[in-house]
Coordinates of C-alpha atoms in Angstrom, one line a residue:
Chain A
M1 CA 20.6 16.0 16.1
N2 CA 22.1 17.5 19.2
R3 CA 25.7 18.1 18.1
S4 CA 27.0 18.7 21.6
V5 CA 26.5 15.1 22.5
E6 CA 28.9 13.9 19.8
R7 CA 31.9 14.7 22.0
T8 CA 30.9 12.3 24.8
P9 CA 33.9 10.1 25.7
M10 CA 33.8 6.6 24.3
V11 CA 34.4 4.8 27.6
E12 CA 30.9 3.4 27.7
V13 CA 31.2 1.5 24.5
P14 CA 32.0 -2.0 25.6
S15 CA 33.1 -3.5 22.4
N16 CA 36.5 -3.3 20.9
A17 CA 34.9 -0.9 18.4
I18 CA 35.7 -0.8 14.7
I19 CA 35.9 2.9 14.4
P20 CA 37.9 4.6 11.7
E21 CA 40.6 6.9 12.9
R22 CA 38.6 9.9 11.6
D23 CA 35.8 9.1 14.0
L24 CA 37.6 8.5 17.2
G25 CA 36.1 10.6 19.9
K26 CA 32.8 11.0 18.0
M27 CA 29.6 9.3 18.9
P28 CA 29.0 6.3 16.6
V29 CA 26.1 6.3 14.2
L30 CA 25.1 2.8 15.4
D31 CA 25.9 1.6 18.9
I32 CA 24.8 -1.9 19.7
R33 CA 25.3 -3.2 23.2
H34 CA 24.9 -6.7 24.6
L35 CA 22.2 -7.5 22.0
G36 CA 20.6 -10.9 22.2
I37 CA 17.4 -12.7 21.2
D38 CA 15.9 -16.0 22.2
F39 CA 13.3 -17.9 20.2
G40 CA 11.6 -20.2 22.7
G41 CA 14.6 -21.9 24.4
L42 CA 17.0 -21.2 21.5
T43 CA 19.4 -18.3 21.8
A44 CA 19.8 -17.1 18.2
V45 CA 22.1 -14.2 18.9
D46 CA 23.8 -13.4 22.2
D47 CA 26.0 -10.6 23.5
F48 CA 26.3 -8.8 20.2
N49 CA 28.4 -5.6 20.7
L50 CA 29.3 -3.4 17.7
T51 CA 29.7 0.2 16.9
V52 CA 29.6 1.6 13.4
G53 CA 31.2 5.0 12.8
R54 CA 30.0 7.8 10.7
T55 CA 30.4 7.1 6.9
E56 CA 32.0 3.7 7.8
I57 CA 31.3 0.7 5.6
A58 CA 31.1 -2.3 8.0
G59 CA 30.7 -5.9 7.0
L60 CA 28.8 -8.6 8.9
I61 CA 29.9 -12.1 7.8
G62 CA 29.6 -15.6 9.0
P63 CA 28.5 -19.1 7.9
N64 CA 24.9 -19.8 7.0
G65 CA 22.6 -19.7 10.0
A66 CA 25.0 -17.7 12.1
G67 CA 22.3 -15.1 12.9
K68 CA 23.3 -12.2 10.6
T69 CA 19.8 -11.5 9.2
T70 CA 18.5 -11.9 12.7
V71 CA 20.7 -9.0 13.8
F72 CA 19.3 -6.9 10.9
N73 CA 15.8 -7.8 12.0
M74 CA 16.5 -6.7 15.5
L75 CA 18.1 -3.5 14.3
T76 CA 14.9 -2.6 12.5
N77 CA 12.7 -4.0 15.3
V78 CA 11.1 -6.6 13.0
Y79 CA 12.1 -8.8 15.9
Q80 CA 12.1 -7.3 19.4
P81 CA 15.5 -8.1 21.0
T82 CA 15.3 -10.1 24.3
R83 CA 18.3 -8.3 25.7
G84 CA 20.6 -5.4 25.1
S85 CA 20.1 -2.0 23.5
I86 CA 20.5 -0.3 20.2
L87 CA 21.4 3.4 19.9
V88 CA 21.0 5.3 16.7
D89 CA 22.9 8.6 17.0
G90 CA 22.5 8.2 20.7
N91 CA 18.8 7.5 20.7
A92 CA 17.5 4.1 21.8
T93 CA 15.3 2.2 19.4
Q94 CA 13.7 0.1 22.1
G95 CA 9.9 -0.2 21.9
K96 CA 9.8 1.7 18.6
S97 CA 7.9 0.2 15.6
T98 CA 9.7 -0.6 12.4
D99 CA 8.4 2.5 10.6
Q100 CA 9.6 4.7 13.6
V101 CA 13.0 3.1 13.5
V102 CA 13.2 4.0 9.8
K103 CA 12.4 7.6 10.7
M104 CA 15.3 7.5 13.2
G105 CA 17.6 6.8 10.4
I106 CA 18.0 3.0 9.8
A107 CA 17.0 1.8 6.3
R108 CA 17.5 -1.7 5.0
T109 CA 17.2 -4.0 2.0
F110 CA 16.2 -7.7 2.1
Q111 CA 17.9 -10.9 1.3
N112 CA 14.9 -12.1 -0.6
I113 CA 14.0 -9.0 -2.7
R114 CA 10.9 -7.2 -1.5
L115 CA 9.9 -4.7 -4.0
F116 CA 6.4 -3.3 -4.8
G117 CA 6.3 -5.5 -7.9
S118 CA 3.2 -4.1 -9.6
M119 CA 4.3 -0.5 -9.3
S120 CA 6.8 1.5 -11.4
V121 CA 10.4 2.0 -10.4
M122 CA 9.5 5.7 -9.8
D123 CA 6.7 4.8 -7.4
N124 CA 8.9 2.3 -5.6
V125 CA 11.4 5.0 -4.8
K126 CA 8.7 7.6 -4.1
I127 CA 7.3 5.2 -1.4
G128 CA 10.8 5.1 0.1
M129 CA 10.6 8.9 0.2
H130 CA 7.1 8.7 1.8
T131 CA 7.9 10.5 5.0
H132 CA 9.8 13.2 3.3
I133 CA 7.1 14.3 0.8
R134 CA 5.3 17.1 2.5
Y135 CA 1.6 17.3 1.8
N136 CA -1.4 16.1 3.8
L137 CA -4.5 13.9 3.1
F138 CA -6.5 16.9 2.0
D139 CA -3.9 17.7 -0.6
S140 CA -3.9 14.1 -1.7
I141 CA -7.6 14.0 -2.3
F142 CA -8.0 17.3 -4.0
H143 CA -4.6 17.5 -5.8
T144 CA -4.0 21.0 -4.5
P145 CA -1.0 23.1 -5.7
R146 CA 0.9 21.7 -2.7
Y147 CA 0.3 18.2 -4.0
H148 CA 1.7 19.1 -7.4
K149 CA 4.7 20.8 -5.9
G150 CA 5.4 17.9 -3.6
E151 CA 5.1 15.4 -6.4
K152 CA 7.3 17.4 -8.8
L153 CA 10.1 17.8 -6.1
S154 CA 10.0 14.1 -5.3
R155 CA 10.1 13.1 -8.9
A156 CA 13.2 15.1 -9.5
R157 CA 14.8 13.7 -6.3
V158 CA 13.9 10.1 -7.4
L159 CA 15.7 10.6 -10.7
E160 CA 18.7 12.0 -8.9
L161 CA 18.9 8.9 -6.6
L162 CA 18.3 6.5 -9.5
D163 CA 21.1 8.1 -11.3
V164 CA 23.6 7.2 -8.6
F165 CA 22.9 3.6 -9.4
G166 CA 22.7 4.1 -13.1
M167 CA 18.9 3.4 -13.3
A168 CA 17.4 6.8 -14.2
D169 CA 16.3 5.5 -17.6
M170 CA 14.4 2.7 -16.0
A171 CA 12.1 5.0 -14.0
N172 CA 9.0 4.0 -15.8
H173 CA 9.6 0.3 -15.9
V174 CA 7.4 -2.0 -13.7
A175 CA 9.6 -3.0 -10.8
G176 CA 8.7 -6.7 -10.9
S177 CA 9.8 -7.0 -14.5
L178 CA 13.3 -5.7 -14.0
P179 CA 16.3 -8.0 -14.2
Y180 CA 17.5 -9.5 -11.0
G181 CA 20.5 -7.2 -10.5
A182 CA 18.5 -4.1 -11.2
Q183 CA 15.9 -5.2 -8.6
R184 CA 18.6 -5.5 -6.0
R185 CA 19.9 -2.0 -6.9
L186 CA 16.4 -0.6 -6.8
E187 CA 15.9 -1.9 -3.3
I188 CA 19.0 0.0 -2.3
V189 CA 17.8 3.2 -3.9
R190 CA 14.4 2.8 -2.2
A191 CA 16.2 2.4 1.2
L192 CA 18.4 5.4 0.3
A193 CA 15.3 7.5 -0.4
T194 CA 14.3 7.3 3.3
E195 CA 17.3 9.5 4.0
P196 CA 18.9 7.2 6.5
K197 CA 22.0 7.7 8.6
I198 CA 22.9 4.1 8.2
I199 CA 21.8 1.7 5.5
L200 CA 21.7 -2.1 6.1
L201 CA 22.3 -4.2 3.0
D202 CA 21.4 -7.9 3.3
E203 CA 23.4 -9.8 0.7
P204 CA 23.3 -7.0 -1.9
A205 CA 25.5 -9.0 -4.4
A206 CA 23.5 -12.3 -4.1
G207 CA 22.9 -13.6 -7.6
M208 CA 25.1 -11.0 -9.3
N209 CA 27.9 -11.9 -11.7
P210 CA 31.5 -10.6 -11.1
S211 CA 31.1 -7.5 -13.3
E212 CA 27.8 -6.6 -11.7
T213 CA 29.3 -7.1 -8.3
A214 CA 32.2 -4.8 -9.2
E215 CA 29.8 -2.1 -10.3
L216 CA 27.8 -2.6 -7.1
M217 CA 30.9 -2.0 -5.1
N218 CA 31.5 1.3 -6.9
N219 CA 27.8 2.2 -6.4
I220 CA 28.0 1.6 -2.7
R221 CA 31.2 3.7 -2.3
T222 CA 29.7 6.5 -4.4
M223 CA 26.5 6.4 -2.3
R224 CA 28.5 6.6 0.9
D225 CA 30.6 9.5 -0.3
E226 CA 27.8 11.4 -1.8
F227 CA 25.2 11.0 0.9
K228 CA 27.6 10.8 3.9
I229 CA 25.9 7.7 5.3
S230 CA 27.2 4.6 7.0
V231 CA 26.7 1.2 5.5
M232 CA 26.5 -2.1 7.2
L233 CA 26.3 -5.1 4.9
I234 CA 25.9 -8.9 5.1
E235 CA 27.6 -10.6 2.2
H236 CA 29.0 -14.0 1.3
D237 CA 31.0 -12.6 -1.6
M238 CA 34.4 -12.2 0.0
N239 CA 35.8 -10.1 -2.8
L240 CA 33.1 -7.5 -2.1
V241 CA 33.5 -7.7 1.7
M242 CA 37.3 -7.5 1.7
G243 CA 37.2 -4.9 -1.1
I244 CA 35.0 -2.2 0.4
C245 CA 34.5 -2.9 4.1
E246 CA 36.6 -0.9 6.5
G247 CA 35.6 -3.0 9.5
I248 CA 34.4 -6.5 9.6
C249 CA 32.6 -8.4 12.3
V250 CA 32.3 -12.2 12.1
L251 CA 29.4 -14.0 13.6
N252 CA 29.2 -17.8 14.3
Y253 CA 26.4 -19.6 16.2
G254 CA 25.0 -16.2 17.2
R255 CA 28.2 -14.9 18.8
I256 CA 30.8 -12.6 17.6
I257 CA 34.1 -14.5 17.0
A258 CA 36.2 -11.8 15.5
K259 CA 36.2 -8.1 14.8
G260 CA 38.7 -6.0 12.9
T261 CA 40.1 -4.8 9.6
P262 CA 39.8 -7.0 6.5
E263 CA 43.5 -8.0 6.8
E264 CA 43.1 -9.0 10.5
I265 CA 40.0 -11.0 9.7
M266 CA 41.6 -12.8 6.8
S267 CA 44.5 -14.1 9.0
N268 CA 42.4 -14.8 12.0
P269 CA 42.6 -18.6 12.8
E270 CA 39.2 -18.7 14.5
V271 CA 37.5 -17.2 11.4
I272 CA 39.3 -19.7 9.1
E273 CA 38.1 -22.5 11.3
A274 CA 34.5 -21.3 11.3
Y275 CA 34.5 -21.2 7.6
L276 CA 36.7 -24.2 6.7
G277 CA 36.5 -26.4 9.7
K278 CA 39.3 -27.5 12.1
K279 CA 42.6 -28.6 10.6
G280 CA 43.0 -32.3 10.4
A281 CA 39.4 -32.9 11.4
Chain B
M1 CA 3.5 18.6 -23.6
K2 CA 3.2 14.9 -23.4
L3 CA 0.6 13.6 -21.0
K4 CA 1.6 10.8 -18.6
K5 CA 0.0 7.4 -19.2
A6 CA -1.7 7.5 -15.8
T7 CA -3.2 10.9 -16.5
V8 CA -4.5 9.7 -19.9
N9 CA -6.1 6.7 -18.3
K10 CA -7.8 8.8 -15.7
L11 CA -9.1 11.2 -18.4
I12 CA -10.6 8.3 -20.3
T13 CA -12.4 7.1 -17.2
Y14 CA -13.8 10.5 -16.6
L15 CA -14.9 11.0 -20.2
M16 CA -16.5 7.6 -20.3
V17 CA -18.6 8.2 -17.1
I18 CA -19.5 11.8 -17.9
G19 CA -20.4 10.9 -21.5
M20 CA -22.6 8.0 -20.3
F21 CA -24.3 10.0 -17.7
T22 CA -25.0 12.9 -20.0
A23 CA -26.5 10.6 -22.6
I24 CA -28.7 8.8 -20.1
Y25 CA -29.8 12.1 -18.5
I26 CA -30.8 13.5 -21.9
L27 CA -32.6 10.3 -22.9
N28 CA -34.3 10.3 -19.5
E29 CA -35.5 13.9 -19.7
G30 CA -36.8 13.3 -23.3
G31 CA -38.8 10.4 -22.0
Y32 CA -37.1 7.8 -24.1
L33 CA -36.2 5.4 -21.3
S34 CA -38.6 2.6 -20.3
R35 CA -40.0 2.7 -16.8
Q36 CA -38.0 -0.4 -15.9
L37 CA -34.7 1.3 -16.9
Q38 CA -35.7 4.5 -15.2
K39 CA -36.1 2.7 -11.9
M40 CA -32.6 1.1 -12.3
L41 CA -30.7 4.4 -12.8
V42 CA -30.2 5.3 -9.1
P43 CA -29.5 1.7 -7.9
I44 CA -26.9 1.4 -10.6
C45 CA -25.2 4.6 -9.4
I46 CA -25.4 3.2 -5.8
N47 CA -23.7 0.0 -6.9
I48 CA -21.0 1.9 -8.6
I49 CA -20.3 3.9 -5.5
L50 CA -20.2 0.7 -3.4
A51 CA -17.9 -1.0 -5.8
I52 CA -15.5 1.9 -6.0
S53 CA -15.5 2.3 -2.2
L54 CA -14.9 -1.4 -1.6
N55 CA -12.2 -1.3 -4.2
I56 CA -10.3 1.0 -1.8
T57 CA -10.0 -1.8 0.8
V58 CA -9.9 -4.9 -1.4
G59 CA -8.2 -3.4 -4.5
F60 CA -5.9 -0.8 -3.1
L61 CA -5.1 -2.1 0.4
G62 CA -5.5 -5.7 -0.6
E63 CA -7.4 -6.8 2.4
L64 CA -10.5 -8.9 2.0
T65 CA -13.5 -7.5 3.9
L66 CA -17.0 -9.0 3.8
G67 CA -18.9 -6.5 5.8
H68 CA -19.3 -3.6 3.3
A69 CA -23.1 -3.8 3.4
A70 CA -23.0 -3.1 7.2
F71 CA -21.4 0.3 6.6
M72 CA -24.0 0.9 4.0
S73 CA -26.8 0.1 6.5
V74 CA -25.2 2.4 9.1
G75 CA -25.1 5.2 6.6
A76 CA -28.6 4.5 5.4
Y77 CA -30.2 4.5 8.8
S78 CA -28.4 7.5 10.2
G79 CA -29.0 9.5 7.0
C80 CA -32.6 8.6 6.8
L81 CA -33.2 9.4 10.4
F82 CA -31.6 12.8 9.9
S83 CA -33.8 13.5 6.9
I84 CA -37.0 12.4 8.8
A85 CA -36.1 14.7 11.7
M86 CA -35.3 17.6 9.4
K87 CA -38.2 17.1 7.0
E88 CA -40.0 20.3 8.1
T89 CA -37.0 22.5 9.0
L90 CA -34.7 22.2 6.0
P91 CA -35.4 22.4 2.3
M92 CA -34.5 19.4 0.2
A93 CA -31.5 21.1 -1.4
A94 CA -29.8 21.6 2.0
R95 CA -31.2 18.5 3.8
F96 CA -30.2 15.8 1.3
P97 CA -26.5 16.7 1.0
L98 CA -26.3 17.1 4.8
A99 CA -28.0 13.7 5.2
M100 CA -25.4 12.2 3.0
L101 CA -22.6 13.8 5.0
V102 CA -24.2 12.6 8.2
G103 CA -24.6 9.0 6.8
G104 CA -21.0 9.0 5.5
L105 CA -19.5 10.3 8.7
V106 CA -21.5 7.9 11.0
A107 CA -20.3 5.0 8.8
A108 CA -16.8 6.4 8.9
V109 CA -16.9 6.5 12.8
F110 CA -18.1 2.8 12.7
G111 CA -15.2 2.2 10.3
I112 CA -12.8 3.4 12.9
L113 CA -14.5 1.6 15.8
V114 CA -14.4 -1.7 13.9
G115 CA -11.1 -1.1 12.1
I116 CA -8.9 -0.5 15.2
P117 CA -9.4 -4.0 16.6
V118 CA -10.1 -5.8 13.3
L119 CA -7.2 -4.6 11.2
R120 CA -4.7 -6.4 13.4
L121 CA -5.9 -9.5 11.6
R122 CA -5.1 -10.4 8.0
G123 CA -6.4 -12.5 5.2
D124 CA -9.0 -15.1 6.1
Y125 CA -9.3 -13.9 9.6
L126 CA -10.1 -10.4 8.6
A127 CA -12.7 -11.6 6.1
I128 CA -14.5 -13.7 8.7
V129 CA -14.5 -11.0 11.4
T130 CA -15.8 -8.3 9.0
L131 CA -18.5 -10.8 8.0
A132 CA -19.5 -11.3 11.6
F133 CA -19.5 -7.6 12.2
G134 CA -21.9 -7.1 9.3
E135 CA -24.3 -9.6 10.7
I136 CA -24.1 -8.1 14.2
I137 CA -25.0 -4.6 12.9
R138 CA -27.9 -6.1 11.0
N139 CA -29.2 -7.9 14.0
V140 CA -28.8 -5.0 16.3
I141 CA -30.8 -2.8 13.9
L142 CA -33.4 -5.5 13.5
N143 CA -34.0 -5.7 17.3
I144 CA -34.2 -2.0 18.1
D145 CA -37.7 -0.7 17.7
F146 CA -36.5 2.8 17.2
F147 CA -35.2 1.8 13.7
G148 CA -38.5 0.1 12.8
G149 CA -37.4 -3.4 13.3
A150 CA -38.2 -6.0 10.6
S151 CA -40.9 -3.9 9.0
G152 CA -38.3 -1.2 8.3
L153 CA -37.9 2.5 8.7
K154 CA -40.6 4.5 6.9
G155 CA -41.2 8.1 6.1
T156 CA -37.9 9.0 4.5
P157 CA -38.4 11.7 1.8
R158 CA -37.6 10.2 -1.6
D159 CA -34.9 12.7 -2.5
S160 CA -32.6 10.5 -4.6
T161 CA -32.6 11.5 -8.2
F162 CA -30.4 10.2 -11.0
L163 CA -28.6 13.6 -11.2
I164 CA -27.7 13.6 -7.6
A165 CA -26.6 10.0 -7.7
A166 CA -24.5 10.7 -10.7
I167 CA -22.8 13.6 -9.0
V168 CA -22.0 11.4 -6.0
V169 CA -20.5 8.8 -8.4
L170 CA -18.3 11.4 -9.9
I171 CA -17.1 12.6 -6.5
T172 CA -16.4 9.1 -5.4
M173 CA -14.4 8.5 -8.6
F174 CA -12.5 11.7 -8.1
V175 CA -11.5 10.9 -4.5
A176 CA -10.5 7.3 -5.3
M177 CA -8.5 8.1 -8.4
N178 CA -6.8 11.1 -6.9
L179 CA -5.9 9.0 -3.8
Q180 CA -4.4 6.4 -6.1
S181 CA -1.8 8.8 -7.5
S182 CA -0.9 10.5 -4.2
R183 CA 1.5 9.8 -1.4
H184 CA -1.3 8.3 0.7
G185 CA -2.6 6.1 -2.0
R186 CA 0.9 4.8 -2.8
A187 CA 1.4 4.0 0.9
I188 CA -1.8 2.0 0.9
M189 CA -0.9 0.1 -2.3
A190 CA 2.6 -0.5 -0.9
I191 CA 1.1 -2.4 2.0
R192 CA -0.8 -4.5 -0.5
D193 CA 2.3 -5.3 -2.5
N194 CA 4.7 -6.0 0.4
R195 CA 3.7 -5.4 3.9
I196 CA 7.2 -5.8 5.4
A197 CA 8.9 -3.6 2.7
A198 CA 6.2 -0.9 3.2
E199 CA 6.9 -0.8 6.9
S200 CA 10.7 -0.7 6.2
A201 CA 10.0 2.3 4.0
G202 CA 8.7 4.2 7.0
I203 CA 5.0 3.6 6.4
N204 CA 2.8 3.4 9.5
L205 CA 0.8 0.3 8.7
T206 CA -2.0 0.9 11.2
Y207 CA -2.6 4.4 10.1
Y208 CA -2.8 3.7 6.4
K209 CA -4.8 0.5 6.8
L210 CA -7.3 2.4 8.9
L211 CA -7.3 5.3 6.4
A212 CA -8.3 3.0 3.5
F213 CA -10.9 1.2 5.7
V214 CA -12.5 4.5 6.9
L215 CA -12.6 6.0 3.4
A216 CA -14.3 2.9 2.1
A217 CA -16.8 3.0 5.0
F218 CA -17.5 6.7 4.4
F219 CA -18.5 6.2 0.8
A220 CA -20.5 3.0 1.6
G221 CA -22.4 5.2 4.1
V222 CA -23.1 7.8 1.5
A223 CA -24.3 5.1 -0.9
G224 CA -26.6 3.9 1.9
V225 CA -28.1 7.3 2.3
L226 CA -28.8 7.4 -1.5
Y227 CA -30.3 4.0 -1.2
G228 CA -32.5 4.9 1.7
H229 CA -33.8 8.0 0.0
N230 CA -34.7 6.0 -3.1
L231 CA -37.2 3.7 -1.4
A232 CA -40.3 4.1 0.6
S233 CA -38.8 2.2 3.5
I234 CA -35.5 0.4 4.4
T235 CA -35.4 -2.9 6.1
P236 CA -32.3 -4.6 7.7
D237 CA -32.5 -7.6 5.5
K238 CA -31.5 -5.5 2.5
F239 CA -28.0 -5.2 4.1
D240 CA -27.2 -8.8 4.7
Y241 CA -24.0 -10.6 3.7
N242 CA -25.4 -11.4 0.3
R243 CA -25.2 -7.8 -0.5
S244 CA -21.6 -7.6 0.7
I245 CA -20.7 -10.5 -1.5
E246 CA -22.5 -9.0 -4.5
I247 CA -20.3 -5.9 -4.2
L248 CA -17.2 -8.0 -3.8
V249 CA -18.1 -9.9 -7.0
V250 CA -18.3 -6.6 -8.8
V251 CA -14.9 -5.4 -7.5
V252 CA -13.2 -8.7 -8.4
L253 CA -14.8 -8.8 -11.8
G254 CA -13.8 -5.2 -12.6
G255 CA -10.2 -6.0 -11.7
L256 CA -8.8 -5.3 -8.3
G257 CA -7.6 -1.8 -7.9
S258 CA -9.2 -0.6 -11.2
V259 CA -11.7 2.2 -10.8
R260 CA -12.9 2.1 -14.4
G261 CA -13.3 -1.7 -14.2
A262 CA -15.4 -1.4 -11.1
I263 CA -17.7 1.0 -12.8
I264 CA -18.3 -1.1 -15.9
A265 CA -18.7 -4.3 -13.8
A266 CA -21.2 -2.6 -11.5
I267 CA -23.4 -1.6 -14.4
I268 CA -23.3 -5.0 -16.1
M269 CA -23.8 -6.9 -12.9
Y270 CA -26.9 -4.9 -12.1
I271 CA -28.5 -4.8 -15.5
L272 CA -27.9 -8.4 -16.3
P273 CA -30.1 -10.2 -13.8
E274 CA -32.9 -7.6 -14.4
Y275 CA -33.0 -8.2 -18.1
L276 CA -32.8 -11.9 -17.7
R277 CA -36.1 -12.0 -15.8
F278 CA -37.9 -13.4 -18.8
M279 CA -35.8 -16.5 -18.6
K280 CA -37.4 -17.2 -15.2
D281 CA -35.8 -20.4 -13.9
Y282 CA -32.6 -20.1 -15.9
R283 CA -31.9 -16.6 -14.8
M284 CA -29.5 -17.3 -12.1
L285 CA -27.9 -20.1 -14.1
I286 CA -27.0 -17.7 -16.9
Y287 CA -25.9 -15.1 -14.5
S288 CA -23.5 -17.5 -12.9
I289 CA -22.2 -18.6 -16.3
V290 CA -21.6 -15.1 -17.4
L291 CA -19.8 -14.5 -14.1
I292 CA -17.5 -17.4 -14.7
L293 CA -16.8 -16.4 -18.3
M294 CA -15.9 -12.9 -17.3
M295 CA -13.6 -14.2 -14.6
L296 CA -11.8 -16.3 -17.2
L297 CA -11.6 -13.5 -19.6
N298 CA -10.1 -11.3 -16.9
S299 CA -7.6 -13.6 -15.4
S300 CA -6.8 -16.6 -17.6
P301 CA -3.2 -16.3 -19.0
A302 CA -4.4 -17.1 -22.5
A303 CA -7.1 -14.4 -22.5
I304 CA -4.6 -11.9 -21.1
A305 CA -2.1 -12.7 -23.8
I306 CA -4.8 -12.2 -26.5
K307 CA -5.8 -8.9 -25.0
T308 CA -2.2 -7.7 -24.8
R309 CA -1.7 -8.6 -28.5
I310 CA -4.9 -6.8 -29.5
R311 CA -3.8 -3.7 -27.5
E312 CA -0.4 -3.8 -29.1
A313 CA -1.8 -4.1 -32.5
L314 CA -4.2 -1.2 -31.9
S315 CA -1.5 1.1 -30.5
G316 CA 0.6 0.2 -33.5
V317 CA -2.1 1.4 -35.8
F318 CA -2.7 4.7 -34.0
K319 CA 0.9 5.7 -33.4
K320 CA 4.3 4.3 -34.2
S321 CA 5.8 5.8 -31.1
K322 CA 8.0 3.7 -28.8
K323 CA 6.2 1.3 -26.5
T324 CA 5.9 2.6 -22.9
A325 CA 7.1 0.2 -20.4
I326 CA 3.9 0.3 -18.3
N327 CA 0.9 -0.8 -20.2
G328 CA -2.1 -0.3 -18.1
K329 CA -2.8 -3.9 -17.5
G330 CA -5.8 -2.8 -15.4
G331 CA -3.6 -3.1 -12.4
S332 CA -2.6 -0.1 -10.4
E333 CA -3.8 2.5 -12.9
A334 CA -7.0 4.3 -13.3

């Protein structure tokens, strides 16, 4: 990355950005401007502006059907946005394919778990590491020394990553046979293996019990601190969101209705209305 | 040093095939094999190569293609033409390997040409388009006089021997199994397991789909060259969709993604109809029944449960070590 660009003044960021004090004046990791998408005549998301700072944990919340996952799908170019732009460390993702966006530094997990079910936990994470294992097709076919070196290095790295989420002893298990919570964590490890700048977590605590959720919160914090990455998460568990997010963005009917710190969001009347309905109605 | 389960599995497959080939080779040299069996040796090897190569697209990549015989025919014709042209200039030892390389490469080029437009499709659509492609190739060859038309291409030196065919089988196995445990193979299998997740792990779908497709086409082409050099003439009707389906049956029976299974199934499925010839009218009936039975044995939950129990009982007898989490259920291993 070109370090000199980091000092560009922030005047161009149109949103009332949620950027932690420590990052003021730096270029955000993720800079989303006027993002919007139409499906046929329906506008699913419109005028979505958000910036995520370096090593920030940001939350994206909102009622069901608000367009949260659609935003994630646009960020990874699973859907091509109709309007607006997305900058990762200052580089536009427009026109890139999903795998190229991953190489630019956006990794994600899925709301409905998508693991490589028939493969081992080890292989699942190794696939996440795919672009960082350095050997070519010739090495693959003839299992050259370079192949063995690459596999050995990646193996050690996988165990290291699994360890962050307390899963190192599960490396040889078949991914599809893991308990639900472990599958969710494995997806995060696989995303982490792509060496992202920002990781998008789509309902990471869905289906977890309170103690598992508490552990997950710790895991996410450790991950952020250890790997110096930003996190953006969609979650319905308010304990998790209010507990670890530094900035929160609330989406309703495809539009941002509030942005701010957890305290600000909790006392925002519009947010309360979106979740609980109008008073006296 | 403790060997990994996958490595052990691979070793078993190699030992099985090499042991079998050595035994057959010795028997053959000693003159103990019947003429009928002798004639079947090279075709069986060809079937094994075809099954392993189709397994790369159907088993590893998880895409159903029905035009495998077309790549075989492209390889057969180009390899045979090469051999005919070089009959006088090159000795057999240099000519035949070169012919196989030419056949494989031409088939691979066709694999790229067909793959680029076709691999945008998935599932049923891909199956139908590859089927159509196979028929197109066959009809094109049939209608070009240069290739001998319906009466076939004649004059190919009969270079295929069991030894050469067995070596090619080993090479195909080597490539397929090494691929499986590499970064590239993992990427291909990731696409099979979950396309969207694979893409989100940074895997370029087009590249890896094409890679699997082209590798499969290459070995189908090589098998075609072996086939062409085993007969006095080759005719286009030998490469129709029936042949593609036959290979597919072998792959599915052997267990998708399992190289060892494909080898065993290829042998059984070739020998069975030949040895049932004395049954005359009932031959195909029995063949079909055996097919259904083997399918049931391979995929019915009850049969799988019984097999797992037997496997556990066996491993309990041999060693009392802890159970490994991955038991090679014929899936992604070996």
